[in-house]
Rosetta silent file (secondary structure, phi, psi, omega in degrees, C-alpha in Angstrom):
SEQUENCE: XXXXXXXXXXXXXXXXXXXXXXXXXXXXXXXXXXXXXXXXXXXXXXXXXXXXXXXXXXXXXXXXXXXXXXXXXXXXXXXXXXXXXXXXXXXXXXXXXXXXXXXXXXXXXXXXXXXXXXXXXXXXXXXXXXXXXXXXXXXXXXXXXXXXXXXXXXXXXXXXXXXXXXXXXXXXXXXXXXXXXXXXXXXXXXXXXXXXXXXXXXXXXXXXXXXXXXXXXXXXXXXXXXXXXXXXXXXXXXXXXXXXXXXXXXXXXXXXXXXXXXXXXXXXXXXXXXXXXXXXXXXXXXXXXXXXXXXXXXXXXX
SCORE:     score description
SCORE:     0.000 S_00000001
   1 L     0.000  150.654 -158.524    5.163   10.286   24.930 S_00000001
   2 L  -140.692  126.784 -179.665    4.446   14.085   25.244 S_00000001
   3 L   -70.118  179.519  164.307    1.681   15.683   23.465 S_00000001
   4 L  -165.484  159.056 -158.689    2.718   19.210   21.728 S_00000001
   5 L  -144.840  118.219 -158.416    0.211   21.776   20.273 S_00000001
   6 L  -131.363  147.017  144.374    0.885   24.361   17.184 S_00000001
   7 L  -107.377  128.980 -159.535   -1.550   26.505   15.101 S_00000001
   8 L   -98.028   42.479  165.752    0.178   25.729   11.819 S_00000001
   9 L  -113.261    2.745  161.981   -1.730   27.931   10.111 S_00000001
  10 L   -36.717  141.078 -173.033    0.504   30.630   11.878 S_00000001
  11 L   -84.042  -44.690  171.250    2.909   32.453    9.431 S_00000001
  12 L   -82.158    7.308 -167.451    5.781   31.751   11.395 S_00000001
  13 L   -94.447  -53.058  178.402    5.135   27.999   12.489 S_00000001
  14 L   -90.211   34.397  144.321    5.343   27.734    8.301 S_00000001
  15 L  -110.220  -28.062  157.027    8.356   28.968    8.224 S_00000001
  16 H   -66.394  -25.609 -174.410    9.641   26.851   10.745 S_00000001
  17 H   -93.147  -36.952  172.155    8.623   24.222    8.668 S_00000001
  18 H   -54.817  -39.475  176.282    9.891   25.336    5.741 S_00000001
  19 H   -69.398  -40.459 -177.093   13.518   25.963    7.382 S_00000001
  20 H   -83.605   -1.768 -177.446   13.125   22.615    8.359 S_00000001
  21 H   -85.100  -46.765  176.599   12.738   21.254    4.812 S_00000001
  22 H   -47.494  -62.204 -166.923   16.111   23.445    3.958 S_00000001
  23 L   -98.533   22.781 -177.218   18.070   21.466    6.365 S_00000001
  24 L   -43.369  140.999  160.559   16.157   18.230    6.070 S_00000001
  25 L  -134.463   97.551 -168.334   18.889   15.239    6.042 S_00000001
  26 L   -77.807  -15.962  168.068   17.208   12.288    4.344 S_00000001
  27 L    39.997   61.076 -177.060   20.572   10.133    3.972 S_00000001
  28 L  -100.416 -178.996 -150.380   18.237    7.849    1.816 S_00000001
  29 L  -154.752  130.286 -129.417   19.706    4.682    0.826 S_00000001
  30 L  -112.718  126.764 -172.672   18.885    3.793   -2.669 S_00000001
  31 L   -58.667  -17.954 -173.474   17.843   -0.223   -2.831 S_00000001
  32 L    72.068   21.875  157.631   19.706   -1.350   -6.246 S_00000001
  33 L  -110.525  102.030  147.517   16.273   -1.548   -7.612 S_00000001
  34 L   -38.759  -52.386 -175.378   15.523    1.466   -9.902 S_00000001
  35 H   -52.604  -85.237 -167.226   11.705    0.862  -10.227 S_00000001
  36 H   -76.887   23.628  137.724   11.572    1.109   -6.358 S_00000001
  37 H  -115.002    8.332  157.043   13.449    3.867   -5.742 S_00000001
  38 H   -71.310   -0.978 -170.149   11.955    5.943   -8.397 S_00000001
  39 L  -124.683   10.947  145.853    8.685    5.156   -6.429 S_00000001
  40 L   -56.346   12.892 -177.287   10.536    6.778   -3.511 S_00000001
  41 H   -19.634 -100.187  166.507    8.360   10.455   -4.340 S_00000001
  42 H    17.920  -51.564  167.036    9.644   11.270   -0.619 S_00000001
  43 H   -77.251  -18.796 -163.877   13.012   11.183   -1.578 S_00000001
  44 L    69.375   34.239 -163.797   13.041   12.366   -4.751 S_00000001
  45 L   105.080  -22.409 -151.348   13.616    9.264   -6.512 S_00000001
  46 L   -84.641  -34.733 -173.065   16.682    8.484   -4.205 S_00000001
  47 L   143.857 -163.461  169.564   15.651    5.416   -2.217 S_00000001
  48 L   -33.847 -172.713  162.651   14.524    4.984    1.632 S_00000001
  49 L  -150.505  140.165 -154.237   14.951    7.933    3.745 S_00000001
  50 L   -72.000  -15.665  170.201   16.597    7.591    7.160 S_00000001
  51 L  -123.174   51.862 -167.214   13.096    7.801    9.228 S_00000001
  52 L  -127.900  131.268  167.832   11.082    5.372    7.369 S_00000001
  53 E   -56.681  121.378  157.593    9.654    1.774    8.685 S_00000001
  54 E   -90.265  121.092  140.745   10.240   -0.712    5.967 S_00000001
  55 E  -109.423  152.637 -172.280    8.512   -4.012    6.209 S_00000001
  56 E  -121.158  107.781 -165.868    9.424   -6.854    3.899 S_00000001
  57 E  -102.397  175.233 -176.047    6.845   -9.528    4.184 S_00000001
  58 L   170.319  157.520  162.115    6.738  -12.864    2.560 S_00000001
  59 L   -87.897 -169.870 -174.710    6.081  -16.286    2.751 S_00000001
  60 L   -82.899  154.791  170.462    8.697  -19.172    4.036 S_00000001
  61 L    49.988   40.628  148.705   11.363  -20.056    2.071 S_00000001
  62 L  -171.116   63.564  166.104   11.574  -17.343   -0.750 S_00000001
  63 L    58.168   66.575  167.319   14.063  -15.459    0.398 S_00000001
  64 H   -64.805  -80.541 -155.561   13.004  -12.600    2.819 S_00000001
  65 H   -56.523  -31.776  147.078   15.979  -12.974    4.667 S_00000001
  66 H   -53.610  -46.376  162.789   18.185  -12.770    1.379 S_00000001
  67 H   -55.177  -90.646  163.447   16.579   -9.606    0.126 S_00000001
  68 H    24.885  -94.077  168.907   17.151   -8.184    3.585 S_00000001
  69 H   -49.546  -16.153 -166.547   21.036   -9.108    3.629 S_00000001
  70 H   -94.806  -56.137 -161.902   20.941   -7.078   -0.163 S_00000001
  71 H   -84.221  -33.943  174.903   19.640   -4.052    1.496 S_00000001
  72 H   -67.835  -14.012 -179.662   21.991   -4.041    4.224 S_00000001
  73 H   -80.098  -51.735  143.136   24.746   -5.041    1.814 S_00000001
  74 H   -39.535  -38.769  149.357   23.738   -1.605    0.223 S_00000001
  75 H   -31.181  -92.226  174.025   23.861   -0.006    3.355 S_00000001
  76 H  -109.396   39.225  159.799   27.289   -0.460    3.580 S_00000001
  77 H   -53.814  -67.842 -174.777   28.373   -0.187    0.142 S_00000001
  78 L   -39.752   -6.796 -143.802   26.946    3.268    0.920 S_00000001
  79 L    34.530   19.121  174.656   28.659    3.601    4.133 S_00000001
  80 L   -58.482  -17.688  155.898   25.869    3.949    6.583 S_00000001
  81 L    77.831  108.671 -159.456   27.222    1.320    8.902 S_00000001
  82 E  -107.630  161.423  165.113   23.886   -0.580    8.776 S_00000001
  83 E  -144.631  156.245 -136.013   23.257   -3.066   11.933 S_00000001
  84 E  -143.243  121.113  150.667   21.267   -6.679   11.710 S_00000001
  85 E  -125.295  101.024 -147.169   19.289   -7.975   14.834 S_00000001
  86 E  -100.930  132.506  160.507   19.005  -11.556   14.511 S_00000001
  87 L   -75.836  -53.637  177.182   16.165  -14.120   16.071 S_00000001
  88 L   -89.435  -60.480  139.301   16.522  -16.532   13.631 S_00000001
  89 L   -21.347  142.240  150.401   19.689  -16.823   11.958 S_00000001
  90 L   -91.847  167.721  178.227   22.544  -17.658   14.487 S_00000001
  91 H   -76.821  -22.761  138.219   25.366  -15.533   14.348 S_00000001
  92 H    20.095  -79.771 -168.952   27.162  -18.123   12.670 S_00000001
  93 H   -87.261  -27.104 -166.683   25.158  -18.616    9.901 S_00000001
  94 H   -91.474  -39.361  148.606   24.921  -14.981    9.448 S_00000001
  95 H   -57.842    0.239 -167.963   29.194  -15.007    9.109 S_00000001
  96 H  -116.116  -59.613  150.199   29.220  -17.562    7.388 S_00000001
  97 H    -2.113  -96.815  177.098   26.748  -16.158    4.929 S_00000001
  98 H   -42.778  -46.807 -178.644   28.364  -12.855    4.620 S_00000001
  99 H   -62.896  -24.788 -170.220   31.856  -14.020    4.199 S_00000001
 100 H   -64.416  -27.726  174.577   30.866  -16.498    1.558 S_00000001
 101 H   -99.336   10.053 -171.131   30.010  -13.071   -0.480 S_00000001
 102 H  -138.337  -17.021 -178.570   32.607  -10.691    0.393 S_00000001
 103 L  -133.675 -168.960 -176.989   35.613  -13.081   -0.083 S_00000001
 104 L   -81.062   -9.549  172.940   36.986  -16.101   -2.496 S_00000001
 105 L   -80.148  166.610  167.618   35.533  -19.142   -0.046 S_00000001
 106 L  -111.840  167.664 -139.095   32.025  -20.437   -0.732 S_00000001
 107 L   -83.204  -48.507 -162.465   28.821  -20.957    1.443 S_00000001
 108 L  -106.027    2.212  149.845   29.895  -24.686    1.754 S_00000001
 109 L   -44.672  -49.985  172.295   33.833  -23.910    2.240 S_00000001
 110 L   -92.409   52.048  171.426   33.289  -22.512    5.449 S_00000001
 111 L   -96.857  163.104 -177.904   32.605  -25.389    7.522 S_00000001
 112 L   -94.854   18.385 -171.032   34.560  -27.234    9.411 S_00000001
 113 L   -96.291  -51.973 -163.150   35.040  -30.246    7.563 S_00000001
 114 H   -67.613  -28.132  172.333   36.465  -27.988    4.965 S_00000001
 115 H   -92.099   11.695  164.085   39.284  -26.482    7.350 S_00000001
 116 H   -40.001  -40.039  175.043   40.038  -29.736    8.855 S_00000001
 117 L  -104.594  114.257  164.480   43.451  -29.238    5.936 S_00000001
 118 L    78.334    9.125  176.112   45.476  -25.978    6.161 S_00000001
 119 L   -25.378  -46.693  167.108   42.998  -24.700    8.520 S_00000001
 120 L   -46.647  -79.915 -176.628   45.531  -22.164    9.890 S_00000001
 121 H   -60.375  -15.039 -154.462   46.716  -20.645    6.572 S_00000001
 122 H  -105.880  -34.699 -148.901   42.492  -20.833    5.544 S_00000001
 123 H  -105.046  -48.169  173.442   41.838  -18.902    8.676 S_00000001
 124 H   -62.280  -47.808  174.817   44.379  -15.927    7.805 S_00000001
 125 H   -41.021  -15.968 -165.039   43.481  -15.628    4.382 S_00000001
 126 H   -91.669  -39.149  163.685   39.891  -15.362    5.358 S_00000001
 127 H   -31.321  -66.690 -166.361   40.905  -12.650    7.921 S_00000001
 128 H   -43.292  -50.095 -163.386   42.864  -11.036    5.346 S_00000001
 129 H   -73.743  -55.307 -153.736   40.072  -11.079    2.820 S_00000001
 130 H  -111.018   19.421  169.104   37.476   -9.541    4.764 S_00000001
 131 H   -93.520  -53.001  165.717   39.912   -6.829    6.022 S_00000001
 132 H   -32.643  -59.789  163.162   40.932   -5.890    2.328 S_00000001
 133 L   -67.865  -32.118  169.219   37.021   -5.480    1.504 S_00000001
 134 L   -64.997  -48.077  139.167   35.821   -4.014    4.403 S_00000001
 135 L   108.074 -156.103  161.371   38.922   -1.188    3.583 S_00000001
 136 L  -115.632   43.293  154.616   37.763    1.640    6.853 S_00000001
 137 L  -103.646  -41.429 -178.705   34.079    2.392    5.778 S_00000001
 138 L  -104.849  129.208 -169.410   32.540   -0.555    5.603 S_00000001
 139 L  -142.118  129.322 -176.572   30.864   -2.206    8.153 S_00000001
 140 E  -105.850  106.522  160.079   27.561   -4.808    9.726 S_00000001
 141 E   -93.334  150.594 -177.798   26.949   -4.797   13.159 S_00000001
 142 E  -146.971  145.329 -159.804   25.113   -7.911   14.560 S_00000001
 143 E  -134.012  118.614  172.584   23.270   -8.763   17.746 S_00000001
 144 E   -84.896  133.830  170.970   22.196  -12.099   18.262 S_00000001
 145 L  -130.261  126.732  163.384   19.227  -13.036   20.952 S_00000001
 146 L   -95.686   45.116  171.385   19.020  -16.546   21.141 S_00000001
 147 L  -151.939 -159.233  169.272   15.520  -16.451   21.937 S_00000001
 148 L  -103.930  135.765 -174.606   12.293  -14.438   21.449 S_00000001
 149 L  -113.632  169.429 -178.041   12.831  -11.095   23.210 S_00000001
 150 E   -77.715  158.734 -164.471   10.767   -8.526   24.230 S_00000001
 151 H   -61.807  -33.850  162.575   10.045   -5.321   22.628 S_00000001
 152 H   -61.373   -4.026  166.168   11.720   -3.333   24.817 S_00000001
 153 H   -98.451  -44.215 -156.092   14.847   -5.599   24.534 S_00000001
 154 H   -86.436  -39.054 -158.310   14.482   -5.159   20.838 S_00000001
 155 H   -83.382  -12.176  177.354   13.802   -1.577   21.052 S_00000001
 156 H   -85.597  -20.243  173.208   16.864   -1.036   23.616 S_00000001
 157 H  -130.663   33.033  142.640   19.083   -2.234   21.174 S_00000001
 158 H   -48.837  -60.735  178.109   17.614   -0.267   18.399 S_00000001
 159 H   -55.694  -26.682  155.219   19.269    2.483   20.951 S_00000001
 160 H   -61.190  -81.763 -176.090   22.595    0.716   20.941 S_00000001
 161 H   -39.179  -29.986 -178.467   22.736    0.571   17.956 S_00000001
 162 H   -54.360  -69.680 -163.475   21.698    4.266   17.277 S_00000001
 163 H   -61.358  -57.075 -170.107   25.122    4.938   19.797 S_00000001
 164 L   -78.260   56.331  155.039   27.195    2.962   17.584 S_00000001
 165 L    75.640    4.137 -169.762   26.451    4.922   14.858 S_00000001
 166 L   -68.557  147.325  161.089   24.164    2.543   12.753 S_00000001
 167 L  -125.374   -3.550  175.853   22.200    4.352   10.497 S_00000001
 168 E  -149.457  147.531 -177.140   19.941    1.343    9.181 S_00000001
 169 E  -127.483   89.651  166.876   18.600   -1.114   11.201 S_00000001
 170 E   -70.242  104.362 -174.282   17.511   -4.770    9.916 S_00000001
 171 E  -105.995  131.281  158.857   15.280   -7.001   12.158 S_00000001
 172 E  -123.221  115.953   -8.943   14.835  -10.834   11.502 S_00000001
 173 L  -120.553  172.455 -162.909   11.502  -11.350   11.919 S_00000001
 174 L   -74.642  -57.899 -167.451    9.201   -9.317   13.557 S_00000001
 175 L   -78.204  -19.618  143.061    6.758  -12.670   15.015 S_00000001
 176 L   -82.581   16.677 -179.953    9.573  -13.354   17.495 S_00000001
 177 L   -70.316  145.604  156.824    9.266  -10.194   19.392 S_00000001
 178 E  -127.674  141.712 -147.250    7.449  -11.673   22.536 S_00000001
 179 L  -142.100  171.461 -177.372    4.577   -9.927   23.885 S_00000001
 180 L  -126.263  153.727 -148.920    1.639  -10.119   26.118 S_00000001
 181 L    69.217 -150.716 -169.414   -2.005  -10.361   24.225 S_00000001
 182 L  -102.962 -172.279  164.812   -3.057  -11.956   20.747 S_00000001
 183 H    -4.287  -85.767  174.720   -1.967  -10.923   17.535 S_00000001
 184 H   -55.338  -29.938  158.999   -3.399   -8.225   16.942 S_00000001
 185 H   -58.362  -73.475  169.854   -2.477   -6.602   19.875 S_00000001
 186 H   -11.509  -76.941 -163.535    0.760   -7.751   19.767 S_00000001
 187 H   -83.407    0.428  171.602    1.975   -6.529   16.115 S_00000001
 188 H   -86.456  -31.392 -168.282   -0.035   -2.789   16.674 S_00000001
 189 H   -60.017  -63.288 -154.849    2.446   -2.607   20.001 S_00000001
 190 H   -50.568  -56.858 -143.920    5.879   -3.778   17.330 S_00000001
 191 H   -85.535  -17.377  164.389    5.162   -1.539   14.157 S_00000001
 192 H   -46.561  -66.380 -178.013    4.266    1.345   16.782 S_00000001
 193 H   -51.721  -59.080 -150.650    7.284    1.298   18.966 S_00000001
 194 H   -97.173   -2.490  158.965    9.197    0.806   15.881 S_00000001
 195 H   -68.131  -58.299 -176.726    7.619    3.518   13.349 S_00000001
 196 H   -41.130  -52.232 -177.552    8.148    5.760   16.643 S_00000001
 197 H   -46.517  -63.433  165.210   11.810    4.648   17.070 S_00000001
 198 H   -32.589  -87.780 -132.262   12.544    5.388   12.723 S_00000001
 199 H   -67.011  -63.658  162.952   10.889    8.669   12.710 S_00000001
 200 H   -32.123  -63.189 -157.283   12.390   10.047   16.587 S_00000001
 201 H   -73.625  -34.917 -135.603   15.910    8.445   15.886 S_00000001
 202 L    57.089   55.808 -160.730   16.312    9.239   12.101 S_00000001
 203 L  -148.775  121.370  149.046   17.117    5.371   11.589 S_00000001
 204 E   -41.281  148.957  155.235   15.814    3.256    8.290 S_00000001
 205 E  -135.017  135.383  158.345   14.125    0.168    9.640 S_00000001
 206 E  -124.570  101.276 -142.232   13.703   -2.825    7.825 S_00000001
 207 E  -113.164  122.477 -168.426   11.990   -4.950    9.405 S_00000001
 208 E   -81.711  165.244  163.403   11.104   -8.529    8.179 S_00000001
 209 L  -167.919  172.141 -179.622    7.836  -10.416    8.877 S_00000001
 210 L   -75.898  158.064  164.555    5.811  -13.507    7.937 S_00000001
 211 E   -90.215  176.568  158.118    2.761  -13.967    6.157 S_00000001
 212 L   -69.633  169.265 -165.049   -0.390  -15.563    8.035 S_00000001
 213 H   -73.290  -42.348  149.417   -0.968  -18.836    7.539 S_00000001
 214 H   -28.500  -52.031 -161.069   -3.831  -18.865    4.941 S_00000001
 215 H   -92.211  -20.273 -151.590   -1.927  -16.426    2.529 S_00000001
 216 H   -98.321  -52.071  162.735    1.640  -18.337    3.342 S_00000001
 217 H   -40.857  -28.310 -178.099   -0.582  -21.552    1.928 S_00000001
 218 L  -110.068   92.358  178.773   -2.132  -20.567   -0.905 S_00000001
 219 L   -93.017   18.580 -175.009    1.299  -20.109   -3.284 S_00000001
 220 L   -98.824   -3.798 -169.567   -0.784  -19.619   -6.259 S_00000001
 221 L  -102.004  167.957 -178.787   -2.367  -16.058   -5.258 S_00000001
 222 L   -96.528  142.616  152.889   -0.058  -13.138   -5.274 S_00000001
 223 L   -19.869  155.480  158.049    0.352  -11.427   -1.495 S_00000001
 224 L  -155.754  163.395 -156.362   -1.028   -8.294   -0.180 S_00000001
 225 H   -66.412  -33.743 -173.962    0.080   -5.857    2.543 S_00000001
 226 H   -96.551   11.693  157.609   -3.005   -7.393    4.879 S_00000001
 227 H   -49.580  -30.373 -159.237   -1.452  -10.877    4.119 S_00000001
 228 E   -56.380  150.474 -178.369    1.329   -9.959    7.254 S_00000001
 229 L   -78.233  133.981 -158.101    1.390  -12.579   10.096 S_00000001
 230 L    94.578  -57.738 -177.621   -0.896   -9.466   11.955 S_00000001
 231 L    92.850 -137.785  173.553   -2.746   -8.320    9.660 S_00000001
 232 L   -69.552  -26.565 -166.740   -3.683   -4.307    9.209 S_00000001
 233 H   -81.707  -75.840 -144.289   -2.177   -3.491   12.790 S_00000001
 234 H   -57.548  -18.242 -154.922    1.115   -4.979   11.455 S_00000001
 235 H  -132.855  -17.759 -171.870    1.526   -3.188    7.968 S_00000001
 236 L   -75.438    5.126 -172.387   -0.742    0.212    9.095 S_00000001
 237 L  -121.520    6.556  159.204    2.217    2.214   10.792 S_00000001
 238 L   -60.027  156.175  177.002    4.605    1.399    8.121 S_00000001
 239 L  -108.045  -13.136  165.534    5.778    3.871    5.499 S_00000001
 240 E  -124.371  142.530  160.015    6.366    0.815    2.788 S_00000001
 241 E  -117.618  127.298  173.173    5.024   -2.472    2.727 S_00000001
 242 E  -131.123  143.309 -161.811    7.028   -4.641    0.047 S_00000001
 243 E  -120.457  124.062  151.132    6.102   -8.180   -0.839 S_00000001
 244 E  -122.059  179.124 -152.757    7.422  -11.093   -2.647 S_00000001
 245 L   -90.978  105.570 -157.208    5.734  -13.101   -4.807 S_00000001
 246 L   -83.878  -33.178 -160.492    5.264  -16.447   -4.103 S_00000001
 247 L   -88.669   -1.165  156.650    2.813  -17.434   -6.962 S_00000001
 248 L  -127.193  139.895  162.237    5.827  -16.490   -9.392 S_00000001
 249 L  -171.723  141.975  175.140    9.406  -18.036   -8.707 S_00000001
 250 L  -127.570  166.563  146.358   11.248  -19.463  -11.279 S_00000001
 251 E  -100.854  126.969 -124.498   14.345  -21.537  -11.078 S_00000001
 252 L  -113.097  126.450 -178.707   17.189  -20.975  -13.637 S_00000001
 253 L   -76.680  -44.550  155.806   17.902  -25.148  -14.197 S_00000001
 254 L   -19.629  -78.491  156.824   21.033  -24.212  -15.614 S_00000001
 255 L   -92.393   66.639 -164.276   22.077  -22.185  -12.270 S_00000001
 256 L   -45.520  -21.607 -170.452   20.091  -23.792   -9.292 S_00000001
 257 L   -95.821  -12.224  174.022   21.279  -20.833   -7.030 S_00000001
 258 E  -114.584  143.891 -164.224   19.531  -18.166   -9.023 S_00000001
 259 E  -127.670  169.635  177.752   16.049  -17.765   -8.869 S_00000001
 260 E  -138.852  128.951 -178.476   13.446  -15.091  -10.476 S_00000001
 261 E  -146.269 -157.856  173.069   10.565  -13.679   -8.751 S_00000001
 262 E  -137.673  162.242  178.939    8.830  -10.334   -8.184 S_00000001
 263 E  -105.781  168.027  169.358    8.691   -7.910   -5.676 S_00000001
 264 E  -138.782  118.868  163.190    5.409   -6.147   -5.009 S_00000001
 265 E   -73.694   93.435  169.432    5.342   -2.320   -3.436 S_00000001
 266 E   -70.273  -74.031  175.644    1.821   -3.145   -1.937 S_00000001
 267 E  -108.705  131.280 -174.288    1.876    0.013    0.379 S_00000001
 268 E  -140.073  109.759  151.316    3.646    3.496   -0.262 S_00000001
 269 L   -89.889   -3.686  176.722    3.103    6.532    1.603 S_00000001
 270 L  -107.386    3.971  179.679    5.726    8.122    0.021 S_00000001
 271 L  -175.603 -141.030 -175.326    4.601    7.623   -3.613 S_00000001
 272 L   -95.378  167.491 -176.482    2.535    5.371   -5.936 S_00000001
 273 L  -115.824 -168.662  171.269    1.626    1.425   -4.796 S_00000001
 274 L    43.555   39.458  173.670    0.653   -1.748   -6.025 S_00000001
 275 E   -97.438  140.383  164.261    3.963   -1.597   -8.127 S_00000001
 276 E  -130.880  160.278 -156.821    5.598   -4.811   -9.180 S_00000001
 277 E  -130.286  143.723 -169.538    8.958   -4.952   -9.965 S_00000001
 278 E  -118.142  154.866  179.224   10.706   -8.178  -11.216 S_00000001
 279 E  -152.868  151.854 -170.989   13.555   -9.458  -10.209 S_00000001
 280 E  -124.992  155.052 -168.241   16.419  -12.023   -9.845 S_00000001
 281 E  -121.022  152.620  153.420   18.350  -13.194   -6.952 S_00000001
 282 E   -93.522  105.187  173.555   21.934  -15.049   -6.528 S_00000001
 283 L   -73.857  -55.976 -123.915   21.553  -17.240   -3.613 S_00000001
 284 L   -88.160  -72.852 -159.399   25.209  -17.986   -4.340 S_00000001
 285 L  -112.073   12.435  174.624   27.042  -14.242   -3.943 S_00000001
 286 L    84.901   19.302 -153.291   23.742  -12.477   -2.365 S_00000001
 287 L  -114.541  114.479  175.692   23.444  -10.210   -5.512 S_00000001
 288 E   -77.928  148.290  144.151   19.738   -8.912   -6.344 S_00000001
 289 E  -170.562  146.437  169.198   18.777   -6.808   -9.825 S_00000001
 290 E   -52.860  121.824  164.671   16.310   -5.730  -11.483 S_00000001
 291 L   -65.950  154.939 -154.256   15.184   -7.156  -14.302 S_00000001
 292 L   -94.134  167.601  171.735   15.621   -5.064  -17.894 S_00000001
 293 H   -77.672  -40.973 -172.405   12.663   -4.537  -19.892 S_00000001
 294 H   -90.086   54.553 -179.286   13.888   -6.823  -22.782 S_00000001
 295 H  -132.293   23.454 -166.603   14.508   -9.944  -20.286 S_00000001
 296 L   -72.903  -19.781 -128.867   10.372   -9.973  -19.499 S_00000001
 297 L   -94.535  -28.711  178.466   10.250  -12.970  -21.342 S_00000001
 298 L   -47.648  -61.116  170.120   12.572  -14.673  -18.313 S_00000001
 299 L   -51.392  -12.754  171.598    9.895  -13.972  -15.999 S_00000001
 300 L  -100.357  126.454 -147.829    7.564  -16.043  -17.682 S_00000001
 301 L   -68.577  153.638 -175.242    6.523  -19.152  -16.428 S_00000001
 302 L   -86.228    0.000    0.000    6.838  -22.236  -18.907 S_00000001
């Protein structure tokens, strides 16, 4: 890092800035949630903008990593050629996933018990299928580590990615970056490197992370941005902190794969905070939306 030194109250320095505002290119990448990209000030309204840190906190097991997969699935609706760098997930699981939502097979089709019959003709069709949707725009690249790597592994292939053209970058999770010191240390090092990386490259990040253990325990309180496995170092170099809501999830009895919860916009530097936004997910085809205002009644617990 290289210091630099301006007096910007110079007439031409604010005109440089101004010029740069002209040609700004914010590429933002608009979330399928109205509420939270109207809360997108930054943006106008549009969604993310291409040099902003996301983190998406949460507790286990209600569905970070599904929310995630939504915004990256928006990615490259959008064409941005979005790329996913997975800790957790194998890559497997993360094809197996995706295909189950982009073609006619189902999450528990693509196993191998199920191609044990016609396995051949199963295997073109599936080709076929996810050549027909991807068409030549859309595309996820994914980089598997099977272990926890270091920031500087994750931040080198932030830089990969950058050369192939990625324009959003999803990490699952954040607390398997390995590091040397505690915590605290630790997660001021991550969201540094990787606000620095965003803002330099002109690359979304979305980066997932855990809550601490106290806050991940207690499912009856709603989250908050210093909930993060980390704490304030982990959420203070972000430009969003978004939450979900553990103390509400319903389950539709009816549909066991759709669930209803809320999101919470804890921290915004780019607009207003503390927004919550409700919402329902399809575990089944990955599909997220917003809930309407006259469906509030869904959200409410029995």
């Amino acid at each position: 890092m290289t210091w630099q030194i301006k007096n910007v109250l110079d007439h031409l320095e604010a005109a440089n800035y101004g010029a740069g505002l002209i040609d700004a290119d914010l590429n933002p990448l608009s979330t399928g949630f109205p509420v939270w990209d109207k809360a997108c000030v930054g943006t106008g309204g549009l969604g993310l903008a291409n040099w902003w840190y996301v983190v998406l906190g949460g507790a286990s097991n209600v569905g970070k990593t599904q929310l995630l997969w939504h915004l990256l699935r928006q990615a490259w609706e959008q064409e941005m050629n979005p790329g996913l760098i997975t800790m957790e997930v194998p890559m497997t699981g993360v094809q197996r996933s995706i295909y189950s939502r982009v073609t006619d097979f189902g999450y528990n089709d693509l196993l191998p018990a199920s191609w044990m019959q016609d396995g051949a003709d199963k295997t073109t069709s599936l080709a076929e299928q996810v050549r027909n949707y991807a068409g030549d725009y859309r595309a996820l690249l994914v980089a598997e580590h099977d272990g926890s790597p270091t920031l500087d592994q994750i931040i080198d292939m932030c830089y990969a990615m950058k050369e192939s053209g990625c324009g959003v970058i999803g990490l699952d999770h954040l607390q398997l970056i390995r590091g040397q010191g505690d915590i605290a240390d630790l997660a001021t090092e991550v969201s540094e490197e990787l606000r620095r990386f965003a803002h330099k490259e002109k690359i979304l990040v979305l980066a997932l992370s855990q809550l601490n253990r106290i806050a991940s325990a207690d499912r009856k309180q709603r989250p908050i941005a210093q909930s993060l496995y980390g704490g304030t170092s982990m959420e203070s170099n972000s430009n969003q902190v978004v939450l979900l809501d553990h103390s509400l999830q319903i389950w539709d009895l009816d549909r066991p794969h759709i669930t209803r919860t809320r999101l919470i916009l804890d921290k915004n530097r780019e607009g207003p905070n503390r927004i919550m936004i409700n919402v329902e997910a399809n575990f089944a085809t990955g599909v997220w939306r917003e809930g309407l205002p006259d469906e509030e009644r869904l959200w409410i617990p029995d």
